Coordinates of C-alpha atoms and ligand atoms in Angstrom, one line a residue:
X1 CA 116.5 104.8 109.7
X2 CA 112.8 104.5 109.9
X3 CA 111.2 101.1 110.5
X4 CA 107.8 99.4 111.0
X5 CA 104.7 100.9 109.6
X6 CA 105.1 104.5 108.4
X7 CA 103.2 107.5 110.1
X8 CA 103.2 111.1 109.6
X9 CA 106.0 113.1 111.0
X10 CA 108.9 110.8 110.5
X11 CA 110.8 113.2 108.3
X12 CA 110.3 116.0 110.7
X13 CA 111.7 113.9 113.3
X14 CA 114.8 112.8 111.2
X15 CA 115.2 116.8 110.0
X16 CA 115.4 117.6 113.8
X17 CA 117.9 115.0 114.4
X18 CA 120.0 116.2 111.4
X19 CA 119.5 119.7 112.1
X20 CA 120.5 119.6 115.8
X21 CA 123.6 117.7 115.0
X22 CA 124.9 119.6 112.3
X23 CA 124.1 122.9 114.1
X24 CA 125.9 122.0 117.1
X25 CA 128.7 119.4 116.6
X26 CA 132.2 120.6 116.9
X27 CA 133.4 118.7 114.0
X28 CA 131.7 117.9 110.5
X29 CA 129.6 114.8 111.1
X30 CA 128.4 112.3 108.1
X31 CA 125.0 111.1 108.1
X32 CA 124.0 107.8 106.6
X33 CA 120.2 107.0 105.6
X34 CA 119.5 103.3 105.8
X35 CA 116.8 102.2 103.3
X36 CA 113.7 100.3 104.2
X37 CA 114.3 100.0 108.0
X38 CA 116.4 97.2 109.4
X39 CA 116.6 95.8 105.8
X40 CA 119.0 98.5 105.2
X41 CA 121.1 97.7 108.0
X42 CA 121.3 94.0 107.6
X43 CA 122.1 94.2 103.8
X44 CA 124.3 97.5 103.8
X45 CA 121.6 99.6 101.6
X46 CA 122.2 103.1 102.7
X47 CA 122.9 106.7 100.9
X48 CA 124.7 109.4 102.6
X49 CA 122.7 112.2 103.4
X50 CA 123.4 115.9 103.1
X51 CA 121.5 119.2 104.0
X52 CA 119.7 118.9 100.6
X53 CA 118.0 115.7 101.8
X54 CA 116.3 117.3 104.9
X55 CA 115.3 120.7 102.8
X56 CA 111.6 120.8 102.5
X57 CA 110.6 117.5 104.3
X58 CA 109.1 119.0 107.7
X59 CA 105.7 118.9 106.2
X60 CA 105.9 115.7 104.2
X61 CA 104.2 112.6 104.9
X62 CA 105.7 109.1 104.8
X63 CA 109.5 108.5 105.1
X64 CA 112.3 109.6 102.7
X65 CA 114.1 106.6 103.7
X66 CA 111.5 104.1 102.8
X67 CA 110.4 101.5 105.5
X68 CA 109.5 97.8 106.1
X69 CA 108.7 95.3 108.7
X70 CA 111.4 93.0 110.1
X71 CA 109.5 91.3 112.6
X72 CA 111.4 91.1 116.1
X73 CA 110.2 87.2 116.4
X74 CA 112.3 86.5 113.5
X75 CA 115.3 88.6 114.0
X76 CA 117.4 85.6 115.2
X77 CA 116.2 83.5 112.2
X78 CA 118.7 83.4 109.4
X79 CA 117.4 84.9 106.1
X80 CA 116.5 82.8 103.1
X81 CA 120.3 82.7 102.3
X82 CA 121.3 81.5 105.7
X83 CA 122.5 85.0 106.6
X84 CA 122.6 85.8 110.6
X85 CA 120.6 89.2 110.6
X86 CA 121.8 90.3 113.9
X87 CA 125.6 89.7 113.1
X88 CA 124.9 91.5 109.7
X89 CA 123.5 94.6 111.2
X90 CA 126.5 94.7 113.5
X91 CA 129.0 94.3 110.5
X92 CA 127.4 96.9 108.7
X93 CA 127.7 99.1 111.6
X94 CA 131.3 98.4 112.3
X95 CA 132.4 98.5 108.9
X96 CA 130.9 102.1 108.5
X97 CA 132.4 103.0 111.5
X98 CA 129.1 104.7 112.9
X99 CA 128.8 106.3 116.1
X100 CA 125.5 105.8 116.7
X101 CA 122.6 104.6 115.0
X102 CA 119.1 106.5 115.1
X103 CA 116.0 104.5 114.6
X104 CA 112.3 106.1 114.4
X105 CA 110.1 103.1 115.2
X106 CA 107.3 101.5 117.2
X107 CA 107.0 98.4 119.4
X108 CA 108.7 95.7 117.4
X109 CA 111.2 98.1 116.0
X110 CA 112.1 99.3 119.6
X111 CA 112.8 95.5 120.9
X112 CA 115.3 95.3 117.8
X113 CA 116.9 98.6 118.6
X114 CA 117.2 97.5 122.5
X115 CA 118.8 94.2 121.4
X116 CA 121.3 96.1 119.1
X117 CA 122.2 98.3 122.3
X118 CA 122.8 95.2 124.4
X119 CA 124.9 93.8 121.5
X120 CA 127.2 97.0 122.0
X121 CA 126.1 99.3 119.2
X122 CA 125.0 103.1 120.4
X123 CA 121.4 103.4 119.5
X124 CA 119.1 106.1 120.2
X125 CA 115.4 105.9 119.2
X126 CA 112.3 107.9 118.2
X127 CA 108.8 107.1 119.4
X128 CA 106.9 106.8 116.1
X129 CA 103.5 105.1 115.4
X130 CA 99.7 106.2 114.9
X131 CA 98.7 103.5 117.6
X132 CA 100.2 105.4 120.4
X133 CA 101.0 102.2 122.2
X134 CA 104.8 102.7 123.1
X135 CA 105.6 102.2 126.6
X136 CA 107.8 105.0 128.2
X137 CA 106.2 107.8 126.5
X138 CA 102.7 109.5 127.0
X139 CA 102.7 110.5 123.1
X140 CA 104.0 109.1 120.1
X141 CA 104.4 111.2 116.8
X142 CA 101.7 110.2 114.3
X143 CA 99.2 109.6 116.6
X144 CA 97.6 113.4 116.5
X145 CA 97.7 113.4 112.6
X146 CA 96.1 110.2 112.6
X147 CA 93.4 111.3 115.2
X148 CA 92.7 114.2 112.8
X149 CA 92.1 112.1 109.9
X150 CA 90.0 109.3 111.8
X151 CA 88.1 112.1 113.6
X152 CA 87.4 113.7 110.0
X153 CA 86.1 110.5 108.8
X154 CA 83.6 110.1 112.0
X155 CA 82.5 113.6 111.4
X156 CA 81.8 113.1 107.9
X157 CA 79.7 109.8 108.4
X158 CA 77.3 111.9 110.8
X159 CA 75.6 113.8 107.9
X160 CA 75.3 110.8 105.7
X161 CA 74.0 108.4 108.7
X162 CA 71.7 111.2 109.7
X163 CA 70.3 111.7 106.2
X164 CA 69.4 107.8 105.6
X165 CA 68.6 107.1 109.4
X166 CA 71.2 104.4 109.3
X167 CA 73.5 102.8 111.8
X168 CA 76.9 103.4 110.6
X169 CA 80.3 101.6 112.0
X170 CA 83.7 103.4 111.4
X171 CA 86.6 100.8 112.0
X172 CA 89.7 102.8 113.2
X173 CA 93.3 101.5 113.4
X174 CA 95.3 101.1 116.4
X175 CA 96.6 97.6 116.4
X176 CA 95.7 95.7 119.8
X177 CA 95.1 99.2 121.5
X178 CA 92.0 101.4 121.6
X179 CA 94.1 105.0 121.8
X180 CA 93.2 106.2 118.3
X181 CA 89.6 104.9 118.3
X182 CA 88.8 106.1 121.8
X183 CA 90.1 109.9 120.7
X184 CA 88.5 110.0 117.0
X185 CA 85.5 108.7 118.6
X186 CA 85.2 111.2 121.5
X187 CA 86.4 114.2 118.9
X188 CA 83.9 112.6 116.4
X189 CA 80.9 112.5 118.8
X190 CA 80.4 108.8 118.3
X191 CA 77.7 107.3 120.3
X192 CA 79.3 104.0 121.0
X193 CA 83.1 103.1 121.1
X194 CA 84.2 99.7 121.2
X195 CA 88.0 99.2 122.2
X196 CA 90.2 96.3 122.7
X197 CA 90.7 97.1 126.4
X198 CA 87.1 97.0 127.0
X199 CA 85.4 94.0 125.8
X200 CA 82.1 94.4 124.5
X201 CA 78.5 92.3 124.8
X202 CA 76.7 92.7 121.8
X203 CA 73.5 92.7 123.7
X204 CA 74.6 96.0 125.4
X205 CA 75.6 97.6 122.1
X206 CA 72.3 96.7 120.8
X207 CA 70.7 98.1 123.7
X208 CA 72.5 101.5 123.1
X209 CA 71.2 101.7 119.8
X210 CA 67.9 101.0 120.6
X211 CA 68.0 103.7 123.4
X212 CA 69.1 106.2 120.9
X213 CA 66.1 105.0 118.3
X214 CA 63.6 105.4 121.4
X215 CA 65.1 108.7 122.0
X216 CA 64.1 109.9 119.0
X217 CA 67.5 110.1 117.3
X218 CA 67.6 108.9 113.5
X219 CA 71.0 107.4 113.3
X220 CA 73.8 106.0 115.5
X221 CA 77.4 106.4 114.9
X222 CA 79.7 103.5 116.2
X223 CA 83.6 103.4 116.4
X224 CA 84.9 100.2 116.5
X225 CA 88.7 99.5 116.9
X226 CA 90.3 97.2 114.6
X227 CA 91.4 94.9 117.7
X228 CA 87.8 95.3 119.4
X229 CA 87.0 91.9 120.9
X230 CA 83.7 90.8 122.2
X231 CA 83.5 89.5 126.1
X232 CA 82.6 86.1 124.6
X233 CA 85.7 85.9 122.3
X234 CA 88.0 87.6 125.0
X235 CA 87.7 84.1 127.1
X236 CA 88.9 82.1 124.4
X237 CA 92.5 81.1 123.8
X238 CA 94.5 82.3 120.7
X239 CA 93.9 79.0 119.0
X240 CA 90.2 78.5 119.7
X241 CA 89.6 82.2 118.4
X242 CA 91.3 81.5 115.3
X243 CA 89.1 78.3 114.9
X244 CA 85.8 80.3 115.4
X245 CA 86.7 83.2 113.3
X246 CA 87.9 80.7 110.3
X247 CA 84.2 79.2 110.7
X248 CA 82.6 82.5 110.6
X249 CA 84.8 84.6 108.5
X250 CA 84.1 88.3 108.6
X251 CA 86.8 90.9 106.9
X252 CA 87.0 92.4 110.3
X253 CA 85.3 92.8 113.7
X254 CA 83.7 95.9 112.4
X255 CA 81.7 93.7 110.0
X256 CA 80.8 91.2 112.7
X257 CA 79.4 94.1 114.8
X258 CA 77.5 95.4 112.0
X259 CA 76.0 91.9 111.0
X260 CA 74.9 91.5 114.2
X261 CA 73.4 94.6 115.0
X262 CA 71.5 94.2 111.8
X263 CA 70.1 90.8 112.6
X264 CA 69.2 91.9 116.3
X265 CA 67.5 95.0 115.3
X266 CA 66.6 94.9 111.5
X267 CA 68.2 98.4 111.1
X268 CA 70.4 99.2 108.0
X269 CA 73.8 99.1 109.2
X270 CA 77.0 100.3 107.3
X271 CA 80.7 99.9 107.6
X272 CA 83.2 102.5 106.7
X273 CA 87.0 101.7 106.8
X274 CA 89.6 104.7 106.4
X275 CA 92.3 102.2 106.7
X276 CA 95.8 103.3 106.0
X277 CA 94.7 106.8 104.9
X278 CA 95.0 107.4 108.9
X279 CA 98.8 107.1 108.4
X280 CA 98.9 109.1 105.2
X281 CA 99.3 112.6 104.2
X282 CA 101.4 115.6 105.8
X283 CA 101.8 115.6 109.8
X284 CA 99.6 118.0 111.6
X285 CA 101.1 120.8 113.2
X286 CA 101.1 119.5 116.7
X287 CA 103.3 116.4 115.2
X288 CA 105.4 118.9 113.3
X289 CA 106.4 120.5 116.6
X290 CA 106.6 117.2 118.5
X291 CA 108.8 115.6 116.3
X292 CA 111.1 118.2 115.9
X293 CA 111.5 118.5 119.7
X294 CA 112.1 114.8 119.9
X295 CA 114.6 114.8 116.9
X296 CA 116.6 117.7 118.5
X297 CA 116.3 116.0 121.9
X298 CA 117.8 112.6 120.2
X299 CA 120.4 114.9 118.3
X300 CA 121.3 116.5 121.8
X301 CA 121.9 113.1 123.7
X302 CA 124.2 111.9 120.6
X303 CA 126.0 115.1 121.0
X304 CA 126.6 114.2 124.5
X305 CA 127.6 110.7 123.8
X306 CA 124.5 109.4 125.6
X307 CA 123.0 106.0 124.2
X308 CA 120.8 103.4 124.7
X309 CA 117.6 105.7 125.0
X310 CA 114.6 106.3 123.6
X311 CA 113.4 110.0 123.6
X312 CA 109.9 110.2 125.0
X313 CA 107.3 112.6 126.3
X314 CA 106.1 112.2 129.9
X315 CA 104.2 114.9 132.2
X316 CA 104.6 117.6 129.2
X317 CA 108.3 117.4 129.4
X318 CA 110.7 115.5 126.9
X319 CA 112.5 112.8 128.6
X320 CA 115.1 109.9 127.8
X321 CA 113.8 106.6 129.0
X322 CA 116.3 103.8 128.6
X323 CA 115.5 101.2 125.9
X324 CA 115.6 98.0 128.3
X325 CA 112.6 99.6 129.9
X326 CA 110.7 100.4 126.8
X327 CA 111.3 97.2 124.7
X328 CA 108.6 94.5 124.9
X329 CA 105.9 96.7 126.8
X330 CA 102.7 97.6 125.7
X331 CA 100.9 101.0 126.5
X332 CA 97.1 100.2 126.6
X333 CA 94.2 102.2 127.6
X334 CA 93.4 101.8 131.3
X335 CA 89.7 100.7 131.3
X336 CA 89.2 102.6 134.6
X337 CA 91.0 105.8 133.4
X338 CA 89.5 109.2 133.6
X339 CA 88.7 109.9 130.2
X340 CA 86.8 106.5 130.0
X341 CA 84.7 107.7 133.1
X342 CA 84.0 111.0 131.6
X343 CA 83.0 109.5 128.1
X344 CA 80.7 107.4 130.1
X345 CA 79.3 110.3 131.8
X346 CA 78.5 112.0 128.6
X347 CA 76.6 109.0 127.6
X348 CA 78.9 107.3 125.3
X349 CA 78.5 103.4 125.6
X350 CA 81.4 101.0 125.4
X351 CA 79.4 98.0 125.1
X352 CA 80.4 96.9 128.7
Ligands
LIG401 O1 101.0 100.2 113.7 C1 100.4 100.8 112.7 C2 99.5 100.1 112.2 O2 98.8 101.1 111.1 C3 98.2 99.4 113.1 O3 97.3 100.6 113.3 C4 97.6 98.7 112.0 O4 97.1 97.4 112.7 C5 99.0 98.1 111.3 O5 100.1 99.2 111.4 C6 98.7 97.8 109.8 O6 99.8 97.3 109.4 P1 100.2 97.2 107.7 O7 100.6 98.5 107.3 O8 101.3 96.2 107.5 O9 98.9 96.6 107.0

């Protein structure tokens, strides 16, 4: 099954699992594809998958199984008909006499996978998300493809920003972490990058824009993570922040930054939001290779009867990481990381 927000290379990963198991098992193996993530397992929505289903999908974006979000925080709440979701998933698993559940998912989905593993089911997971925020793996599949798309957007904005002499803000996804905006920002040559892990001071952002003006640059390109936050707002409690945002509503933080720069500099500022295009389309070659390797590694674990792991990537090697080590932890950008230091050395401002 695939669970949570989709991303590129989910199909490539499933194909890897299928090919590895069907090529190497000593006996015929049946594959069940659960539709729309955990919903499929809860409500017994599945279809038998054969070799035909996996043909031609290496390069196909999205997921052939469909996906949905079944939030972990509501997993213990009964559904609208009073159904116990965890019990229902276990029932489906036992009724079909499954040997192992393979799940491609991000943070929340991996928490549910860990729960099912603790409940006694055999589970192996694959790390997918454009956010690259899964703990236990240096990289998730989908991330590189999203970096490609986000970078193309930052690249393309440069020509129009330069023609008009404008300040441009590109809002990049990544949920609460800055991996995607950081990488797309550096790859696209952004002048300022604002990420959640480094709360910004709007005065410093304005100063960086003005410094470019003084240096003779006609334009400034700013990458703002969708989860970026000002130093001021970072001090507020969740409740206080919600109240503040209700009082001064902006569609997103990128628009707030744009408004503040416009007011403080008098410059024309535009916002571009590539949004879900960052999750769309075909996986890039890196993700095709990466997801295939992870799929094969997951298949190999299953053939050996090793369960309760996420297959991941650490120090350039494919590894298995116990699910209980992964579940509930977020991999964030370290504000003191080398990559941040190097970006600052070449003059990129983080507004701090
Ligand atoms: O987790 C992937 C992601 O694309 C995040 O970057 C983003 O915050 C979120 O999903 C968007 O979710 P949805 O598809 O539910 O709008």
